[in-house]
mmCIF file of C-alpha atoms and ligand atoms in Angstrom:
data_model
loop_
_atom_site.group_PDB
_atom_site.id
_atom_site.type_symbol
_atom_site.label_atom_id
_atom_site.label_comp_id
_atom_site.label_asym_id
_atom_site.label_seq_id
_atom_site.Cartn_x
_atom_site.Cartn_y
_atom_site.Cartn_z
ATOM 1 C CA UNK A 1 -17.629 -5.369 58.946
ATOM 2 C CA UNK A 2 -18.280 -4.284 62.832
ATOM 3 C CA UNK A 3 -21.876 -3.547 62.375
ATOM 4 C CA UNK A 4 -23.840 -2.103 65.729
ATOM 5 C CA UNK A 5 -25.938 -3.812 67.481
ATOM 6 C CA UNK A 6 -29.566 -3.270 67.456
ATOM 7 C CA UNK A 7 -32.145 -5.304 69.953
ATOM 8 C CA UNK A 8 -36.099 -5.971 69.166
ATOM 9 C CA UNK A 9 -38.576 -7.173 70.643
ATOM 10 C CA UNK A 10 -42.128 -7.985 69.808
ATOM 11 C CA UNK A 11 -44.580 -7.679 72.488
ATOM 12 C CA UNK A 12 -47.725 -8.440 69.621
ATOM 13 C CA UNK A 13 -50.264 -6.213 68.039
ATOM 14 C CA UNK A 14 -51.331 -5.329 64.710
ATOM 15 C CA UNK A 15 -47.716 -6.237 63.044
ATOM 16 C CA UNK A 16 -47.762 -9.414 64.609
ATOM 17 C CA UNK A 17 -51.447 -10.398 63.556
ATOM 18 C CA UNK A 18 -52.800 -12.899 60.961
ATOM 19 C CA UNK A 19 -56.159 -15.100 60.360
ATOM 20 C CA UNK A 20 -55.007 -18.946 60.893
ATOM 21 C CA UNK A 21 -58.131 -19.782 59.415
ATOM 22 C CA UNK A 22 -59.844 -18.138 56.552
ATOM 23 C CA UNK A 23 -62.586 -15.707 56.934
ATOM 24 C CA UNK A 24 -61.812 -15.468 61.114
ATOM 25 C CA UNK A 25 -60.440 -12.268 62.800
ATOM 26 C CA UNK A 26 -56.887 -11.461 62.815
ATOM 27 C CA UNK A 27 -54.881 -12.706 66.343
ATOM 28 C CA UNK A 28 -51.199 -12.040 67.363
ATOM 29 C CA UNK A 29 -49.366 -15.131 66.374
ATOM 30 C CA UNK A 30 -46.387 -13.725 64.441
ATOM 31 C CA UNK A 31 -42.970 -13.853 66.338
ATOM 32 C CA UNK A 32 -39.894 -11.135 66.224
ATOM 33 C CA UNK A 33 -37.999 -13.252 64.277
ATOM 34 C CA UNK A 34 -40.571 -13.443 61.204
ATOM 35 C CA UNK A 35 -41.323 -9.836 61.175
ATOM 36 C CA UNK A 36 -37.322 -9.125 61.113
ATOM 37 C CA UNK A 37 -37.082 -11.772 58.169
ATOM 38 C CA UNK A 38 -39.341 -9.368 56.200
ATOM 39 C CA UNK A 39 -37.207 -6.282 56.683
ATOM 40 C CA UNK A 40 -33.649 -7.477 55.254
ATOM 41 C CA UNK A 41 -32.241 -4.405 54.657
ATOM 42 C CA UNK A 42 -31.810 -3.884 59.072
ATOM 43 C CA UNK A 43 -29.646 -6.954 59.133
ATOM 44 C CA UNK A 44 -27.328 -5.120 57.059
ATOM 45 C CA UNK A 45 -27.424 -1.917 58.995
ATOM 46 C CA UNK A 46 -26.833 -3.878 62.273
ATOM 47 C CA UNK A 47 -26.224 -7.084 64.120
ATOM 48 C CA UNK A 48 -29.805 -7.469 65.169
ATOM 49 C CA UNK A 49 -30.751 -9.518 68.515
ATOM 50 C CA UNK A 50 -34.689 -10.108 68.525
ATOM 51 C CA UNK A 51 -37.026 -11.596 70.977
ATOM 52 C CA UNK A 52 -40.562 -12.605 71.117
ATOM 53 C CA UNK A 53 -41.325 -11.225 74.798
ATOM 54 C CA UNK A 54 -45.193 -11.628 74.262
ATOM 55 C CA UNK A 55 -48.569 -11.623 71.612
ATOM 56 C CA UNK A 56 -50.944 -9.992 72.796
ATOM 57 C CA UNK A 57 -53.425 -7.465 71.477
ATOM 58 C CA UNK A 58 -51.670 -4.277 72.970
ATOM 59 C CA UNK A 59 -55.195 -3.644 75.170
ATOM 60 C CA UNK A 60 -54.151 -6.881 77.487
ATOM 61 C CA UNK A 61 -50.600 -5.509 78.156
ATOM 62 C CA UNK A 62 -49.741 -4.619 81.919
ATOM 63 C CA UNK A 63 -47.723 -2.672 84.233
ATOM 64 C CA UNK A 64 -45.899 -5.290 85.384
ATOM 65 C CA UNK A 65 -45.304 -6.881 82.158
ATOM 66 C CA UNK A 66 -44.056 -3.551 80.929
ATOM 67 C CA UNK A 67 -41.688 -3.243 83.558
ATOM 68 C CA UNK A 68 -40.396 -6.502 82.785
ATOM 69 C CA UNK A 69 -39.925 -5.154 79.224
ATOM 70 C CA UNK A 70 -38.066 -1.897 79.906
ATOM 71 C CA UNK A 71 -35.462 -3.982 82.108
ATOM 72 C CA UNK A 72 -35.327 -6.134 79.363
ATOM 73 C CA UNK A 73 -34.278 -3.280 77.362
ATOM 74 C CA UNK A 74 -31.833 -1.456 79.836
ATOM 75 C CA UNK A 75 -30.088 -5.269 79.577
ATOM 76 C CA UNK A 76 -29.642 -4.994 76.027
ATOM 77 C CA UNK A 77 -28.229 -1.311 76.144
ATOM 78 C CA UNK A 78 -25.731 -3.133 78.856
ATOM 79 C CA UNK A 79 -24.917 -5.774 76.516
ATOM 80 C CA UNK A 80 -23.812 -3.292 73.672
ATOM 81 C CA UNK A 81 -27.444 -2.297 71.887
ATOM 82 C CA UNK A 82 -27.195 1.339 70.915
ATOM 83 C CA UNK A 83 -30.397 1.158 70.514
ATOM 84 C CA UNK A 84 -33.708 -0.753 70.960
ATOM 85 C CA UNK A 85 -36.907 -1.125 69.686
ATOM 86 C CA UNK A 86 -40.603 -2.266 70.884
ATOM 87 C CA UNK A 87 -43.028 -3.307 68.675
ATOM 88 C CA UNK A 88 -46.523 -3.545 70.164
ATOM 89 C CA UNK A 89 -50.050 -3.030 69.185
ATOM 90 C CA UNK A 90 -50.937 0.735 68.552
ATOM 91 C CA UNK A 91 -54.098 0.867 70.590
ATOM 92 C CA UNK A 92 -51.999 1.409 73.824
ATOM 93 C CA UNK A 93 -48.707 2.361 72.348
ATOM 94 C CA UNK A 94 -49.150 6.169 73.386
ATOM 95 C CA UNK A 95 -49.693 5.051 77.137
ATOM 96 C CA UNK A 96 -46.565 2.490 76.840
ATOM 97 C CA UNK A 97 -44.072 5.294 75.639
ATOM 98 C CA UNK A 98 -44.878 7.692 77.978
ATOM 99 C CA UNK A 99 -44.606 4.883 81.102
ATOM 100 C CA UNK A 100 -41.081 4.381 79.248
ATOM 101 C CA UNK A 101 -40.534 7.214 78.556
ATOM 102 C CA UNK A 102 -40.210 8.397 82.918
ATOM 103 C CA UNK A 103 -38.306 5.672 83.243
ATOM 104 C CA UNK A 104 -36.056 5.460 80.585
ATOM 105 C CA UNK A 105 -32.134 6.730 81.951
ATOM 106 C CA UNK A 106 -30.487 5.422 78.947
ATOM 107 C CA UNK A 107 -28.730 7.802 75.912
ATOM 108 C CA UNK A 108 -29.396 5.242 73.949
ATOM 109 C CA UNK A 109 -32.505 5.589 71.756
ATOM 110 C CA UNK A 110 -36.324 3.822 72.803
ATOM 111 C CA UNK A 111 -38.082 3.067 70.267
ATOM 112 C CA UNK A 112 -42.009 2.185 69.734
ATOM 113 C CA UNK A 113 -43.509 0.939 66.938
ATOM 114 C CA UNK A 114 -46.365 -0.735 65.557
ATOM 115 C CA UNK A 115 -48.657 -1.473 62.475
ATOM 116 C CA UNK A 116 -52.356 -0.438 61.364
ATOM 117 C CA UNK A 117 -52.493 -2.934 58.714
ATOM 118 C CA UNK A 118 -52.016 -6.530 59.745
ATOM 119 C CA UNK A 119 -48.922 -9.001 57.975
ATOM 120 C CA UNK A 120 -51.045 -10.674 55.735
ATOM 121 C CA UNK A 121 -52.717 -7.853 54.426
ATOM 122 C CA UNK A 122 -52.082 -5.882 50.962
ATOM 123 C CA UNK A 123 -49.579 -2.739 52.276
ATOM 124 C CA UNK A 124 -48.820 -3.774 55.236
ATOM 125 C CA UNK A 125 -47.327 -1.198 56.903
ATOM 126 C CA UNK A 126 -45.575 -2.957 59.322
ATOM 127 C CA UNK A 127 -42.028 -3.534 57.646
ATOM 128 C CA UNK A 128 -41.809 0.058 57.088
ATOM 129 C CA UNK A 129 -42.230 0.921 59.977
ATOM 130 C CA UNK A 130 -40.229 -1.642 61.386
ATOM 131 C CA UNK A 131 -37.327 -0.311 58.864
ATOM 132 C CA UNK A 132 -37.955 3.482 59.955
ATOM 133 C CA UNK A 133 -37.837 2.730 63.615
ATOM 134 C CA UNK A 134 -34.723 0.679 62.995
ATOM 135 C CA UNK A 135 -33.151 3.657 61.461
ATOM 136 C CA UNK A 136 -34.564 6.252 64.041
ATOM 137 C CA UNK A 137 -32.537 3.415 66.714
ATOM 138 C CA UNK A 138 -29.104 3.434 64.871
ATOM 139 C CA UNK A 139 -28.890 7.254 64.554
ATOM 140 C CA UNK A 140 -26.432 9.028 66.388
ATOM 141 C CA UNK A 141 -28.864 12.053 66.738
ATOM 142 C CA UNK A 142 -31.384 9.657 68.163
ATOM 143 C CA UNK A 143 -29.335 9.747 71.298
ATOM 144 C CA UNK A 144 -30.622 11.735 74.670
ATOM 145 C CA UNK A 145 -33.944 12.213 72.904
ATOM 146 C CA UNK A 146 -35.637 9.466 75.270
ATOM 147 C CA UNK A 147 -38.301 7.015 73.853
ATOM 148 C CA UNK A 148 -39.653 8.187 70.838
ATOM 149 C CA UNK A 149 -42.812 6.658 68.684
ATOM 150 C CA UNK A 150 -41.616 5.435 64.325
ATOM 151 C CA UNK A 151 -44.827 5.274 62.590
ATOM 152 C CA UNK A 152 -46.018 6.245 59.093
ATOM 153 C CA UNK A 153 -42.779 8.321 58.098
ATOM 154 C CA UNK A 154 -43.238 10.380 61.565
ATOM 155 C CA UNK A 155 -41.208 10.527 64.755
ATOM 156 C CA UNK A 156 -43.311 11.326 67.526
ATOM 157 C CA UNK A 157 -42.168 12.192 71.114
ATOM 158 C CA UNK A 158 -43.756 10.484 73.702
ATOM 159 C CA UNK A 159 -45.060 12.621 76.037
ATOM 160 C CA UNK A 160 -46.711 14.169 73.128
ATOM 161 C CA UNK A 161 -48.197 11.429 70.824
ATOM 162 C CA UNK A 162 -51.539 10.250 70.570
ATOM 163 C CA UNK A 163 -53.398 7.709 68.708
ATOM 164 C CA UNK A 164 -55.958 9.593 66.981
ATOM 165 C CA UNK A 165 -57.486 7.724 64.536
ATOM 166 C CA UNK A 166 -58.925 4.022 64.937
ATOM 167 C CA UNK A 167 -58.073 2.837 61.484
ATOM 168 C CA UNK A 168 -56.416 5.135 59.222
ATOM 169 C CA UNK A 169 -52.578 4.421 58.135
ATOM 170 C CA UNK A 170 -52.032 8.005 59.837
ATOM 171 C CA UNK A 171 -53.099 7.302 63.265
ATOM 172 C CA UNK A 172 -50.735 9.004 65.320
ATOM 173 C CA UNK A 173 -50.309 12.512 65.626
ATOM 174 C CA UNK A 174 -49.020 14.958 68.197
ATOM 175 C CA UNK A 175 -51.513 17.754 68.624
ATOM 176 C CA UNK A 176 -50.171 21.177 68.714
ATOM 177 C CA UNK A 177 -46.369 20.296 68.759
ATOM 178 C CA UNK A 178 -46.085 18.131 65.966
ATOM 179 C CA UNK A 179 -43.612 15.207 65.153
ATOM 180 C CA UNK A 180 -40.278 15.542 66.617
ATOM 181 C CA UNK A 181 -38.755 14.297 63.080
ATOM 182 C CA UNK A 182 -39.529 12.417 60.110
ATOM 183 C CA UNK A 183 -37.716 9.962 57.566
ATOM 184 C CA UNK A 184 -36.977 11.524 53.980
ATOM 185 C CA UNK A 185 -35.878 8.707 51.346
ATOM 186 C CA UNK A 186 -35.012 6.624 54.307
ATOM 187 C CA UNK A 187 -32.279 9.298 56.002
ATOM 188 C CA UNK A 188 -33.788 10.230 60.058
ATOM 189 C CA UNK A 189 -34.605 14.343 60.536
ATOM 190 C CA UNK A 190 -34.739 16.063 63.504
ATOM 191 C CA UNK A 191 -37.013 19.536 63.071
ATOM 192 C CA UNK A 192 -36.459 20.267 66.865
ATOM 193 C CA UNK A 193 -33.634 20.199 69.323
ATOM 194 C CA UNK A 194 -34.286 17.615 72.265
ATOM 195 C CA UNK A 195 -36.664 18.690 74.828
ATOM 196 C CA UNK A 196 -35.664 18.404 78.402
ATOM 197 C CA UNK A 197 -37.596 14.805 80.235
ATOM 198 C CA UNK A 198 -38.420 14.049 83.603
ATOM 199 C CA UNK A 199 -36.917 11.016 84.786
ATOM 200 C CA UNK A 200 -38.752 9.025 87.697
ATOM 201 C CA UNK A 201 -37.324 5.726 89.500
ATOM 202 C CA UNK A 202 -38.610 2.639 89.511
ATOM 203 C CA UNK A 203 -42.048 2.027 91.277
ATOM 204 C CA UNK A 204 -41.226 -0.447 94.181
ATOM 205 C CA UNK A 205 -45.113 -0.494 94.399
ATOM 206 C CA UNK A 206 -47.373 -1.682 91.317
ATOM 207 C CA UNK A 207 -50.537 -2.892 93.239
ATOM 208 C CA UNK A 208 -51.861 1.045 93.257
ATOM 209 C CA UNK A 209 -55.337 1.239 91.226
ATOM 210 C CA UNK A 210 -55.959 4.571 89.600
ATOM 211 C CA UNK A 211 -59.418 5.429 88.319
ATOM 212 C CA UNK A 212 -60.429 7.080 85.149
ATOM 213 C CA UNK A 213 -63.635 8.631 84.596
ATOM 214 C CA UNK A 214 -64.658 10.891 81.716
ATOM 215 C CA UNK A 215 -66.998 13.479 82.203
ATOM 216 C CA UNK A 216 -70.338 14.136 79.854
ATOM 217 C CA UNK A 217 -73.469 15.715 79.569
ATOM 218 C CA UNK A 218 -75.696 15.251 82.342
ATOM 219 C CA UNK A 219 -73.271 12.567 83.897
ATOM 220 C CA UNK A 220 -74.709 10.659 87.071
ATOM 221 C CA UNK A 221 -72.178 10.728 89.939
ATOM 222 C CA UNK A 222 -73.079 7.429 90.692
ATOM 223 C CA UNK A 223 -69.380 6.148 89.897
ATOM 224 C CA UNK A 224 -67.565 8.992 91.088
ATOM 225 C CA UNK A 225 -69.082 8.074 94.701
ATOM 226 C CA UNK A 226 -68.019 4.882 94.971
ATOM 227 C CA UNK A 227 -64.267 5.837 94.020
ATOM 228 C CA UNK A 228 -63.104 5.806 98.021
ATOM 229 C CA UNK A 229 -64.920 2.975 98.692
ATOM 230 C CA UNK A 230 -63.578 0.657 95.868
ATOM 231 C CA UNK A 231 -60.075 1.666 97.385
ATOM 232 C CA UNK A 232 -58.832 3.260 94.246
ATOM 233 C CA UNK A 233 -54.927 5.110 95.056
ATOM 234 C CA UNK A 234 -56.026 8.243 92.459
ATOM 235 C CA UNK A 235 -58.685 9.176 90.216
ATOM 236 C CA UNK A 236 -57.770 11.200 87.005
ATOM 237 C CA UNK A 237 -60.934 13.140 85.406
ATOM 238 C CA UNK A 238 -61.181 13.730 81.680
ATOM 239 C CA UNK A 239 -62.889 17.067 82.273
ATOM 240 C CA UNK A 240 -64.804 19.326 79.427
ATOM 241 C CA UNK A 241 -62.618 22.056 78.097
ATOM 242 C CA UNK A 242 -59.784 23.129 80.182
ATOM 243 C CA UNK A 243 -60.621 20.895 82.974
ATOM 244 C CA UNK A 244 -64.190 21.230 84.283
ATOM 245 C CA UNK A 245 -67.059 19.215 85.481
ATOM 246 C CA UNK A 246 -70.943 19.804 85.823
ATOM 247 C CA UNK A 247 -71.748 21.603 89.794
ATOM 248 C CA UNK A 248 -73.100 17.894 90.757
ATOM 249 C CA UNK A 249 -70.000 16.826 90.465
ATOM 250 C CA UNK A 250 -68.129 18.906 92.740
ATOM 251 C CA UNK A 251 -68.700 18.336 96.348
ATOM 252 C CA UNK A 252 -67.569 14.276 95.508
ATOM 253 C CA UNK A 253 -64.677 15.728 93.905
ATOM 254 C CA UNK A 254 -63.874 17.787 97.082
ATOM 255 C CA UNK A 255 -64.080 14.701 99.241
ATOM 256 C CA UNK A 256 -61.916 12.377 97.465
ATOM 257 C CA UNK A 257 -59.057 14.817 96.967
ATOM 258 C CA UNK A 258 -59.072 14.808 100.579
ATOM 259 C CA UNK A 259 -58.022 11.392 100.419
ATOM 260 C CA UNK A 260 -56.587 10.371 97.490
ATOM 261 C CA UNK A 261 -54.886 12.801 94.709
ATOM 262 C CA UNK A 262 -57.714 13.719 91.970
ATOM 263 C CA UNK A 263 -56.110 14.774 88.353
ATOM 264 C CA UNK A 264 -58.290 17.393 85.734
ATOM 265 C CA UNK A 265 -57.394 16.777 82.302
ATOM 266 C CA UNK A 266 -58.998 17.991 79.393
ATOM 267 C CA UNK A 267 -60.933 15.262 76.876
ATOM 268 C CA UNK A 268 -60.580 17.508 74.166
ATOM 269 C CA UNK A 269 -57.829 15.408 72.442
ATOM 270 C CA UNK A 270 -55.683 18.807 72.458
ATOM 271 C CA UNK A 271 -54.248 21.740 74.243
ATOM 272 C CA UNK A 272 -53.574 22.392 78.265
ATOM 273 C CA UNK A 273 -56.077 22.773 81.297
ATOM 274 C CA UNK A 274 -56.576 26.157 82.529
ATOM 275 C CA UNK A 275 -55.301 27.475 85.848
ATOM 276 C CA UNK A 276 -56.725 30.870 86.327
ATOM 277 C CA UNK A 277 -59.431 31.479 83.741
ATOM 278 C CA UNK A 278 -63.063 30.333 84.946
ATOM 279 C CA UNK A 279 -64.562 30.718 88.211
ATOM 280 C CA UNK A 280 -68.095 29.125 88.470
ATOM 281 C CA UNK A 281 -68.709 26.225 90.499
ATOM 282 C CA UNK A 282 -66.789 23.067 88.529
ATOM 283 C CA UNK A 283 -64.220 25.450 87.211
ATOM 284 C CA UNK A 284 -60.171 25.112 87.439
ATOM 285 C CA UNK A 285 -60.539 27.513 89.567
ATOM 286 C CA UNK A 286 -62.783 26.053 91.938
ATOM 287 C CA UNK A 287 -61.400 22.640 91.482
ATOM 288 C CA UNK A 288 -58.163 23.441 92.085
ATOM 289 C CA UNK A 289 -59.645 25.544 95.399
ATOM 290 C CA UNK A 290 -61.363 22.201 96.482
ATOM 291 C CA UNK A 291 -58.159 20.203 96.153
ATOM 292 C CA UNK A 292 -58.523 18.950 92.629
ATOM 293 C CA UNK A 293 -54.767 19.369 90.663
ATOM 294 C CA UNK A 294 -55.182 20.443 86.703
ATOM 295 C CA UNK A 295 -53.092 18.265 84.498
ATOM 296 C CA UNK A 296 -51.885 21.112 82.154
ATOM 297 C CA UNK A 297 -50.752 19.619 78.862
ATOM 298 C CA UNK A 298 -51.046 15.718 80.003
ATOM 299 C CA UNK A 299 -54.473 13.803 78.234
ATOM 300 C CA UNK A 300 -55.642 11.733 80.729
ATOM 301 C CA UNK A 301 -54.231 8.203 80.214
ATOM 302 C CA UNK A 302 -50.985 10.400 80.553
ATOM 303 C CA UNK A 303 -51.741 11.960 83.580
ATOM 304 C CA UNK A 304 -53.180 8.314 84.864
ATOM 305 C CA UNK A 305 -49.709 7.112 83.877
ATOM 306 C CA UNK A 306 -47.756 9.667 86.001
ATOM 307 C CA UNK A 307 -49.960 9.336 89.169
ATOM 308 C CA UNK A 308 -49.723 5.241 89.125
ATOM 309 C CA UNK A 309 -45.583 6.159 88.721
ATOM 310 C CA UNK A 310 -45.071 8.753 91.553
ATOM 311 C CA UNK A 311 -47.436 6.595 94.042
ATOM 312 C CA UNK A 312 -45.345 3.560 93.263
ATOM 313 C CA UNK A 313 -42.217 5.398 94.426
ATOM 314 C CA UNK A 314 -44.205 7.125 97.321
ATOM 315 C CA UNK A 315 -43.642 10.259 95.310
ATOM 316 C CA UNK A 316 -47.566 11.707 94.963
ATOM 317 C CA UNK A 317 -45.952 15.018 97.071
ATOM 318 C CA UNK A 318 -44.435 15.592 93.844
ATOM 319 C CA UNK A 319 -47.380 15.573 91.950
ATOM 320 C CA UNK A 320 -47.950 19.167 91.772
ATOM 321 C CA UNK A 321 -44.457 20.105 90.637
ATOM 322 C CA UNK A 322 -44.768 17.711 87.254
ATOM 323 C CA UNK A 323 -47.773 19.238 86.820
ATOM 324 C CA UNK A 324 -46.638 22.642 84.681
ATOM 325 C CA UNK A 325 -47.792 23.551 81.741
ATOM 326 C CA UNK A 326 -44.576 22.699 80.028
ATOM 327 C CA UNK A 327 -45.777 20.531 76.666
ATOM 328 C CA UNK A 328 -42.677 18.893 76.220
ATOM 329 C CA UNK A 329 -42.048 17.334 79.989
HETATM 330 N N1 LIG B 401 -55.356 -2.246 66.552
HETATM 331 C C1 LIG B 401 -54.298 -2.599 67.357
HETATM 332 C C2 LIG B 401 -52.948 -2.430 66.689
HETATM 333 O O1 LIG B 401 -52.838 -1.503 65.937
HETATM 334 C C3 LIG B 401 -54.390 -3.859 68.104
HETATM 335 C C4 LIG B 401 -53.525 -3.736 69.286
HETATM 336 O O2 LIG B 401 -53.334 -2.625 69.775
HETATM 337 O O3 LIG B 401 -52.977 -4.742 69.711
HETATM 338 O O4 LIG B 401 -52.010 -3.145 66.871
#
């Protein structure tokens, strides 16, 4: 039989963790390979080509290594894939599918997935989600939907997925929209139609530093001064609400967005940054007035990821225009 093919690769995390000695912490050390050899059912569905490309807990993956990996990827869509999947460790996995995700050109279906429960450990949860994601990758609907996050049952876009809780089997959840789909006695459903992406090129630059700082009660500026001075490219804030800081805040805001883009987001974990709403001092309002952009429906590590993108194509004049408070793009 002509089976498709399907490509993996395992970059690490939780799915790929065991103790080697008993009684020690868990540590990447499981390959691609082994985790496909416990999940026979996809080598009957395709003609699977897997590769360990790294183990690493997912808080030590990179740009650059990521860049690596998505080429990787576009290769095996070249060689015939119709459709890959990552598997990496969850802590990052929502910043990882939304750098993909602007970069990915490909019908073919992007896949992340990962595991809360390590390989050695009673439910495991990383062959099913290994199997789910595999069947998410070999659906024909799965095509033109970008890269999309398998975990727990749930299809998750990536611009709107989040990891929101540390430990639990449900960690990821997209807040307001919802998962794009789900996986009902192993069959892939869509409950929306494909939302329209923004595609980016390729960063020729990956040296740009962009700093995040979250905002909180009776924050010191002592870090937000130095931003300039470190030689940071962009700062992104993680601003109360819909996007505001305290009044000692604001003037320091107002002269680093004269030199280097500053991004409002909300640390709320949910929901858009106002535009037009609140005018005191440390408002959207007044940010916005003192040069400050809002980051509408990005979180910050999603904003962060945009701003490193469009200043490694020289693209920050763009910044503005991505910046709408469109959920989906
Ligand atoms: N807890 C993480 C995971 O779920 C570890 C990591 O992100 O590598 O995989």
């Amino acid at each position: 039989m002509n089976l498709p093919k399907l490509a993996i690769a395992a970059l690490g995390g939780t799915m790929s963790m065991q103790a080697t000695h008993a009684g020690e912490g868990v540590i990447p050390t499981v390959s691609g390979e082994t985790l496909l050899s416990a999940v026979p059912e996809l080598s009957k569905m395709a003609r699977v080509a897997v590769e360990t490309l790294g183990l690493m807990p997912s808080a030590s993956l990179n740009f650059e290594f990521l860049l690596s990996v998505l080429s990787w990827a576009k290769c095996q869509v070249e060689q015939g894939a119709i459709g890959v999947i990552i598997t990496q460790g969850t802590d990052t996995l929502e910043e990882t599918a939304t750098l993909f995700d602007y970069l990915w050109d490909q019908d073919e279906p992007l896949i992340l997935t990962g595991a809360m429960r390590s390989a050695a450990q009673a439910g495991a949860d990383g062959p099913a989600n290994l199997l789910d994601a595999g069947r998410v990758a070999l659906a024909e609907k799965s095509r033109n939907r970008g890269v999309q996050v398998v975990m727990n049952g749930q299809i998750h876009q990536a611009k709107a997925v989040r990891k929101t809780d540390s430990l639990a089997l449900q960690a990821f959840s997209s807040p307001i929209v919802g998962p794009v789909g789900m996986l009902l006695e192993g069959t892939v459903h869509y409950l929306r139609e494909p939302s329209q992406r923004t595609l980016l090129p390729l960063p020729h630059m990956t040296t740009q530093n962009i700093a995040m700082l979250e905002v909180s009660l009776s924050a010191d500026t002592l870090m937000l001064e130095n931003i300039l001075e470190l030689g940071y490219d962009g700062l992104v804030i993680a601003g109360f609400g819909a996007g505001h800081v305290s009044e000692s805040w604001v003037a320091v805001i107002e002269k680093i967005a004269k030199v280097i883009p500053v991004l409002i987001a909300t640390r709320t974990g949910s929901g858009a940054t106002a535009r037009g709403s609140y005018g005191f001092i440390g408002s959207e309002m007044d940010l916005t007035r003192k040069g400050a952009l809002m980051a509408g429906f990005l979180c910050p590590r999603k904003a962060r990821i945009l701003l490193w993108l469009l200043i490694g194509c020289e693209r920050q004049g763009e910044l503005a225009s991505h910046l709408n408070n469109d959920i989906h793009r």
